[in-house]
mmCIF file of the C-alpha atoms, coordinates in Angstrom:
data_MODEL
# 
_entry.id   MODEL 
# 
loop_
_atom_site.group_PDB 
_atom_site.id 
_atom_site.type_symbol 
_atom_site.label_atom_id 
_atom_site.label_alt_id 
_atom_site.label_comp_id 
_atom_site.label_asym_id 
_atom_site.label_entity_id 
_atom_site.label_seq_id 
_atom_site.pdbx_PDB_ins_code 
_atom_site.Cartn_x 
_atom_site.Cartn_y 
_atom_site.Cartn_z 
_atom_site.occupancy 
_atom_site.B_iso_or_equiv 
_atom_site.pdbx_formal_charge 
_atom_site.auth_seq_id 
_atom_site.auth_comp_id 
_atom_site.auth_asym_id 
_atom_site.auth_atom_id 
_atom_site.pdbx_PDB_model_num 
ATOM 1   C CA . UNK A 1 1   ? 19.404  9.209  3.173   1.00 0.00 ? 1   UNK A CA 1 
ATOM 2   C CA . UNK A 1 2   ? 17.677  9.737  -0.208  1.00 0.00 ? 2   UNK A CA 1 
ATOM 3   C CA . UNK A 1 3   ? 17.865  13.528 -0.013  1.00 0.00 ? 3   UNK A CA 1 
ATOM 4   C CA . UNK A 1 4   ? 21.297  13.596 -1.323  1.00 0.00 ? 4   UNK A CA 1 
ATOM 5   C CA . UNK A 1 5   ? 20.490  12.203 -4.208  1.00 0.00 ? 5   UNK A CA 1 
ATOM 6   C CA . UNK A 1 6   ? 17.421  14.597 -5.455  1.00 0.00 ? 6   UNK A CA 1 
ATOM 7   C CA . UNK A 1 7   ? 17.299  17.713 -7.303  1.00 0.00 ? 7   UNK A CA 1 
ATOM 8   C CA . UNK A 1 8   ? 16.740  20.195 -4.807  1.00 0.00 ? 8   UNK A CA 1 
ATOM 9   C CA . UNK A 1 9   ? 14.641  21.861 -7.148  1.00 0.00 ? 9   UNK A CA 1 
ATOM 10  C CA . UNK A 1 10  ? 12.359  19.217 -7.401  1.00 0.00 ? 10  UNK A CA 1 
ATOM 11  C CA . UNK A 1 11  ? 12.316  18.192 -3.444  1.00 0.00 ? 11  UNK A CA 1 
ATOM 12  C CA . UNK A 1 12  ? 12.160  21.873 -2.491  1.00 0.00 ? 12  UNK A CA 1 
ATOM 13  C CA . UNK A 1 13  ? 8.685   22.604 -4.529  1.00 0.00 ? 13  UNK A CA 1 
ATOM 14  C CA . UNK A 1 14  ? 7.428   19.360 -3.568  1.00 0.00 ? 14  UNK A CA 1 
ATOM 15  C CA . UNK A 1 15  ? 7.964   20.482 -0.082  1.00 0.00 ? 15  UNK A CA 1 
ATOM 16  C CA . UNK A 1 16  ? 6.504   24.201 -0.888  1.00 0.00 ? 16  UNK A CA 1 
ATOM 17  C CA . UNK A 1 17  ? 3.131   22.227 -2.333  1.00 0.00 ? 17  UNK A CA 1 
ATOM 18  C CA . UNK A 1 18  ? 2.794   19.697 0.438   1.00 0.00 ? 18  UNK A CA 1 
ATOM 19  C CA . UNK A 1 19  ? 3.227   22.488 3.539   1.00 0.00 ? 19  UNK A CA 1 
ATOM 20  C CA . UNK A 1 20  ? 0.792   24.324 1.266   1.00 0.00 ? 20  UNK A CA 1 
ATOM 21  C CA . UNK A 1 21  ? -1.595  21.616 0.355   1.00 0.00 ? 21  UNK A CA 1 
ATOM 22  C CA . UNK A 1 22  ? -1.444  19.927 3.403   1.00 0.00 ? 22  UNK A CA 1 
ATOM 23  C CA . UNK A 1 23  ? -1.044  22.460 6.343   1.00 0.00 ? 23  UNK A CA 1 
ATOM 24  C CA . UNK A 1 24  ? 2.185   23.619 8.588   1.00 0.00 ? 24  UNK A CA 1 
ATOM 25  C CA . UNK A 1 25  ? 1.477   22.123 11.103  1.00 0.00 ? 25  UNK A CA 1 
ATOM 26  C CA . UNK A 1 26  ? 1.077   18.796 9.800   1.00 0.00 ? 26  UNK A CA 1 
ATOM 27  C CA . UNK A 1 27  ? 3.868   18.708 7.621   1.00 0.00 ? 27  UNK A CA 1 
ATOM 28  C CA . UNK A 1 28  ? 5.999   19.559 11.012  1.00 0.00 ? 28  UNK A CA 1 
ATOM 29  C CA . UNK A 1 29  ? 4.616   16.675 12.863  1.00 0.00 ? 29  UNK A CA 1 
ATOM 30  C CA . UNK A 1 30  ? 5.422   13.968 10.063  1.00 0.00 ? 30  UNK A CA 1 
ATOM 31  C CA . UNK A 1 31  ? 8.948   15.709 9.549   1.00 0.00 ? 31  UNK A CA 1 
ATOM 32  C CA . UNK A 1 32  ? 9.060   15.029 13.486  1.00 0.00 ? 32  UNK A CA 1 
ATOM 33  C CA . UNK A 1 33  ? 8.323   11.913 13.121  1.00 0.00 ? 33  UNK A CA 1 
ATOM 34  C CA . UNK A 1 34  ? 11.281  10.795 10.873  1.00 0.00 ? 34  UNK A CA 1 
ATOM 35  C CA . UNK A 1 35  ? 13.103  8.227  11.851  1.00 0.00 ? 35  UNK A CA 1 
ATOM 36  C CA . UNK A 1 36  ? 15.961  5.894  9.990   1.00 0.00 ? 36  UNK A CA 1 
ATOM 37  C CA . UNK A 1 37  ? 13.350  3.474  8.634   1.00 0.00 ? 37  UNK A CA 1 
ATOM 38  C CA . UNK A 1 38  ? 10.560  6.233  7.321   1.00 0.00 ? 38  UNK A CA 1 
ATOM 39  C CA . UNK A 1 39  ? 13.427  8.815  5.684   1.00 0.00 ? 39  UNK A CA 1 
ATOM 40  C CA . UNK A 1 40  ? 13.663  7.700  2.535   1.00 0.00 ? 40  UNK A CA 1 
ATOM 41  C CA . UNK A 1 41  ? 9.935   7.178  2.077   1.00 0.00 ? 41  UNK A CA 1 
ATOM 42  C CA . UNK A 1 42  ? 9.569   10.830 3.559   1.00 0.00 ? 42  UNK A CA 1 
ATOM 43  C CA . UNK A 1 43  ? 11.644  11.737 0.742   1.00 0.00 ? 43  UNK A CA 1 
ATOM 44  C CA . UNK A 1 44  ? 9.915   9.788  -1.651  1.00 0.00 ? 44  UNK A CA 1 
ATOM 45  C CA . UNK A 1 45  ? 6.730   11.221 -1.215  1.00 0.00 ? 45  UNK A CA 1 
ATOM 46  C CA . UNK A 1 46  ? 8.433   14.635 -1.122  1.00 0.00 ? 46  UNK A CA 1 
ATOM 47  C CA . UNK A 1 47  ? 9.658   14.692 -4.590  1.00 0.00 ? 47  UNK A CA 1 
ATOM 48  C CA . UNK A 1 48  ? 7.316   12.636 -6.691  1.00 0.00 ? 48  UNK A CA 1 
ATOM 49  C CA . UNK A 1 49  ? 3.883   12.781 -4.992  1.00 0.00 ? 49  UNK A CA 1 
ATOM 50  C CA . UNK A 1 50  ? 4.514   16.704 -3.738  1.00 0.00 ? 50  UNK A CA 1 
ATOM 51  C CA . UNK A 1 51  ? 7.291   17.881 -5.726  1.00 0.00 ? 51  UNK A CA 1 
ATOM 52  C CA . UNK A 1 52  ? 6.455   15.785 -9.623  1.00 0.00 ? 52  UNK A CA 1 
ATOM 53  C CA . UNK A 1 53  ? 2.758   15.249 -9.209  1.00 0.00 ? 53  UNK A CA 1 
ATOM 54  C CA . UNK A 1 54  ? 1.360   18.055 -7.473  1.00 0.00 ? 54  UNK A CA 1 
ATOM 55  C CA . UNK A 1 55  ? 3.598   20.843 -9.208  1.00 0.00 ? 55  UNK A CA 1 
ATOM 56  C CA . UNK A 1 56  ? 2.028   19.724 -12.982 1.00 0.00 ? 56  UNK A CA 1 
ATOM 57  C CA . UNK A 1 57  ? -0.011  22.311 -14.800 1.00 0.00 ? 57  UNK A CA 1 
ATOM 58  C CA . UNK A 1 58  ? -2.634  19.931 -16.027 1.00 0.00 ? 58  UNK A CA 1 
ATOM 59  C CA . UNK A 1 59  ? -4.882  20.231 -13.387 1.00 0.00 ? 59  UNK A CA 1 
ATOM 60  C CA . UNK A 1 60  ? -5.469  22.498 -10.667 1.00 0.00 ? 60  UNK A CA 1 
ATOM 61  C CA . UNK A 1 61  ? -4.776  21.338 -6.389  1.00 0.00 ? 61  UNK A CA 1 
ATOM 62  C CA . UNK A 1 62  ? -9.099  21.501 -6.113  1.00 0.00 ? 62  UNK A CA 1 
ATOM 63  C CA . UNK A 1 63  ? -8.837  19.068 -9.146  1.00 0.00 ? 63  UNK A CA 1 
ATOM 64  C CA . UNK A 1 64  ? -6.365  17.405 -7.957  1.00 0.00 ? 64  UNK A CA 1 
ATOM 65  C CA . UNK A 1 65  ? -7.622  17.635 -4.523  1.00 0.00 ? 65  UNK A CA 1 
ATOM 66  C CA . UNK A 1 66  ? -11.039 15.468 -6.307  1.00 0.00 ? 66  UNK A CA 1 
ATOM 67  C CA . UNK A 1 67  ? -9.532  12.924 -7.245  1.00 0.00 ? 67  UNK A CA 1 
ATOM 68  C CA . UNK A 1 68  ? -7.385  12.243 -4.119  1.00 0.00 ? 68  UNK A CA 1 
ATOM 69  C CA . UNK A 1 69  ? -10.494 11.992 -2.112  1.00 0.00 ? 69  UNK A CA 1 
ATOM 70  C CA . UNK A 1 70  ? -12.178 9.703  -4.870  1.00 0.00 ? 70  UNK A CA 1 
ATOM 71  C CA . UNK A 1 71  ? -8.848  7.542  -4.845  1.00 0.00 ? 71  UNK A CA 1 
ATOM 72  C CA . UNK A 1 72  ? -8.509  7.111  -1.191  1.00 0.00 ? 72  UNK A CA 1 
ATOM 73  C CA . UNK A 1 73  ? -12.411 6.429  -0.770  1.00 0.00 ? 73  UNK A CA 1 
ATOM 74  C CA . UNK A 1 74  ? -12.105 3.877  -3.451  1.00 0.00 ? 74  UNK A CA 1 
ATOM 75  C CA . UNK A 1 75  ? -8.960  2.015  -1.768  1.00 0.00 ? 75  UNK A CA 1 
ATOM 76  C CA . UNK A 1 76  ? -10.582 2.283  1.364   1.00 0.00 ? 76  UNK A CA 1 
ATOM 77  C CA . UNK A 1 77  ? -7.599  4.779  3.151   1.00 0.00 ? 77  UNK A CA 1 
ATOM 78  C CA . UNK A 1 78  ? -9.997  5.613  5.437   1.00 0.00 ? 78  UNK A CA 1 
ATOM 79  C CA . UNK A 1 79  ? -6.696  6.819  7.950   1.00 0.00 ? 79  UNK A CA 1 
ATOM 80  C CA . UNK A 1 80  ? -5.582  9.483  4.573   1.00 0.00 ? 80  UNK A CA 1 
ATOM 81  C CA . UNK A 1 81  ? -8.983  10.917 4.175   1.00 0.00 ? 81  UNK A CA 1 
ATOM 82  C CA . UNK A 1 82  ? -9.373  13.210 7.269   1.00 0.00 ? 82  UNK A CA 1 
ATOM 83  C CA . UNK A 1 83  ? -5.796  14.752 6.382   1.00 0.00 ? 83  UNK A CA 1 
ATOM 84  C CA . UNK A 1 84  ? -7.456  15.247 2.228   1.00 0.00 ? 84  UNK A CA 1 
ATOM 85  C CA . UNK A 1 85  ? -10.881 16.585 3.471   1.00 0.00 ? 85  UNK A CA 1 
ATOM 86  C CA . UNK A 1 86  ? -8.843  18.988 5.033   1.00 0.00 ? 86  UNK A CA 1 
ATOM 87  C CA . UNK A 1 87  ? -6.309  19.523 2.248   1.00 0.00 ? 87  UNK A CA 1 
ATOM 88  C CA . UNK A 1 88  ? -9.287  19.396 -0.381  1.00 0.00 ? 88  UNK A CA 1 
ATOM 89  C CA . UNK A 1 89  ? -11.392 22.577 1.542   1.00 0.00 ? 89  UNK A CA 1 
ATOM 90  C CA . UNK A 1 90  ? -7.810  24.368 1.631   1.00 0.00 ? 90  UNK A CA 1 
ATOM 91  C CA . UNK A 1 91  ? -7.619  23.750 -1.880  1.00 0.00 ? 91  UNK A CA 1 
ATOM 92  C CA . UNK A 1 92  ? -11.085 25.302 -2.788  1.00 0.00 ? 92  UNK A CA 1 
ATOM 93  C CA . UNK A 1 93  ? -13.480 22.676 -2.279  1.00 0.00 ? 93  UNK A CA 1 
ATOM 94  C CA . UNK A 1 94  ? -16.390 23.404 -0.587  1.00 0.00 ? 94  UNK A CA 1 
ATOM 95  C CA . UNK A 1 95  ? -18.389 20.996 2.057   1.00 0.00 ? 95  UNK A CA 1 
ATOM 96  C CA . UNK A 1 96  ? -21.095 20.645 -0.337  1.00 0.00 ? 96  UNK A CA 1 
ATOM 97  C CA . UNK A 1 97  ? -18.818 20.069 -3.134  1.00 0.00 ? 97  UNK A CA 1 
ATOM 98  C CA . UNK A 1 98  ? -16.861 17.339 -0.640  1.00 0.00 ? 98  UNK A CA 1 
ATOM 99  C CA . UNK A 1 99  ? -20.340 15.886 -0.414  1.00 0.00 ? 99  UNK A CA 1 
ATOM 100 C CA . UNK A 1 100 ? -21.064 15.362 -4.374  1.00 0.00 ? 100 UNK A CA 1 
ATOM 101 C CA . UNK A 1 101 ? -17.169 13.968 -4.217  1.00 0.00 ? 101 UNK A CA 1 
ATOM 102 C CA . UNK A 1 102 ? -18.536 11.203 -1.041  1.00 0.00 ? 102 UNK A CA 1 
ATOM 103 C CA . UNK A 1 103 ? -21.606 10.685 -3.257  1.00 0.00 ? 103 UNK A CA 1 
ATOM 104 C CA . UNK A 1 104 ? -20.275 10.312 -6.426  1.00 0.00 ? 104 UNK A CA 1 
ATOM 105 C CA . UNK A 1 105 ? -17.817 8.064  -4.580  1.00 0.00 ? 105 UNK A CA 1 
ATOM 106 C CA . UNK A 1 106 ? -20.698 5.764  -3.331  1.00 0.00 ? 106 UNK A CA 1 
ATOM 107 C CA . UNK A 1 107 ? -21.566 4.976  -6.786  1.00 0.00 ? 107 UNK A CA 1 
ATOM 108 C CA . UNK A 1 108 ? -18.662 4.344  -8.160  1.00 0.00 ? 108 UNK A CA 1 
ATOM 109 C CA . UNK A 1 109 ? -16.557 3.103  -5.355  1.00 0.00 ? 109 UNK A CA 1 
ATOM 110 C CA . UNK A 1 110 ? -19.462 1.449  -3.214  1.00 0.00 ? 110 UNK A CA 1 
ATOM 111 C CA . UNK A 1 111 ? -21.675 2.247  -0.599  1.00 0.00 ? 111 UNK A CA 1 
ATOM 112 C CA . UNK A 1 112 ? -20.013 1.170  2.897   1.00 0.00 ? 112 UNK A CA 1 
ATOM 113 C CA . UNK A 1 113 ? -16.674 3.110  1.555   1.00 0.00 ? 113 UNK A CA 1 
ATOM 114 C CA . UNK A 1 114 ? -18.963 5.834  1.011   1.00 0.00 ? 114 UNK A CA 1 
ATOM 115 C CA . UNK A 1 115 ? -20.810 5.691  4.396   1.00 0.00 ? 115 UNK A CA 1 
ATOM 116 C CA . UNK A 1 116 ? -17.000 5.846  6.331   1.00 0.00 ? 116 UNK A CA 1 
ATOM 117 C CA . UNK A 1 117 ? -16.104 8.358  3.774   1.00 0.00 ? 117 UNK A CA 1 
ATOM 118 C CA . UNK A 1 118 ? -19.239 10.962 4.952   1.00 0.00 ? 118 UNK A CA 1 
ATOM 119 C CA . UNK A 1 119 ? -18.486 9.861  8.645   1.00 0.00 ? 119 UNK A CA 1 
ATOM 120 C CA . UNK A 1 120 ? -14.728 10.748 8.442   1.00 0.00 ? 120 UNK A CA 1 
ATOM 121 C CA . UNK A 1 121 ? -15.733 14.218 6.415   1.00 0.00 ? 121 UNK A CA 1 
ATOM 122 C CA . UNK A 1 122 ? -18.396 15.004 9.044   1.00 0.00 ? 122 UNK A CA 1 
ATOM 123 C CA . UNK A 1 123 ? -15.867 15.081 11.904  1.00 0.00 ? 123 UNK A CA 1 
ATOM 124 C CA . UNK A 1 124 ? -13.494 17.038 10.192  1.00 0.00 ? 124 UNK A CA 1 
ATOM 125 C CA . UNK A 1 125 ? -16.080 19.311 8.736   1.00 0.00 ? 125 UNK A CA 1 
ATOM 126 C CA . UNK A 1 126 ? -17.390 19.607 12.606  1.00 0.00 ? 126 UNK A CA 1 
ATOM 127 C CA . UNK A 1 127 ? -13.923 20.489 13.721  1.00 0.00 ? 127 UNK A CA 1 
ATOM 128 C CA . UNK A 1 128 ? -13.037 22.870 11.056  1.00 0.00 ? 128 UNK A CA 1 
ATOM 129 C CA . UNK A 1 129 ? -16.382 25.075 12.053  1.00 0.00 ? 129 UNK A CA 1 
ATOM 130 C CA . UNK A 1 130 ? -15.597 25.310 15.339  1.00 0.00 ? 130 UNK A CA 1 
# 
């Protein structure tokens, strides 16, 4: 397993960010969910998305939380964006602000990614109200 190779500095604030960023309760299903073939990507993602990217002073999680959203619309990871509309409103972002983010998106990224994009945010937007 990767783990024993890491910094546990490193790992341990990636972990801190991502439970933070990302909700308890998710973070405890996907750590659930390990298995042999997933642990060192779980680990992966730990320390350099969570632990070396998000932990940077250059920008702050809302920023950060922009350009995820923007990123995943433009790749079309339709199946990451409900988890990052949530993250993104924990991180500051308003639902009119995740709006200009879809709409900005449709420009730049295209309409039909755009159109899923607003669908996906809707339902979690809908959820998260009630």
């Amino acid at each position: 397993m990767l783990r024993a190779h890491l910094a546990p500095s490193v790992y341990d604030a990636g972990m801190t960010v991502r439970r933070e960023v990302l909700g308890e309760e998710h973070v405890d299903r996907a750590n659930a969910a390990i298995t042999d073939l997933t642990a060192d990507f779980q680990e992966l993602i730990t320390r350099y998305a969570w632990g070396t990217i998000w932990t940077r002073p250059g920008l702050t999680r809302r920023d950060r939380s922009i350009a995820v959203l923007t990123a995943l619309i433009a790749r079309g990871h339709h199946e990451e964006l409900a988890m990052h509309v949530r993250a993104a409103l924990r991180n500051g972002l308003t639902r009119d602000e995740i709006g200009e983010v879809i709409l900005q998106s449709a420009i730049y990224c295209g309409v039909p990614d755009a159109n899923t994009a607003f669908r996906i945010a809707q339902q979690v937007l809908t959820e998260s109200a009630g």
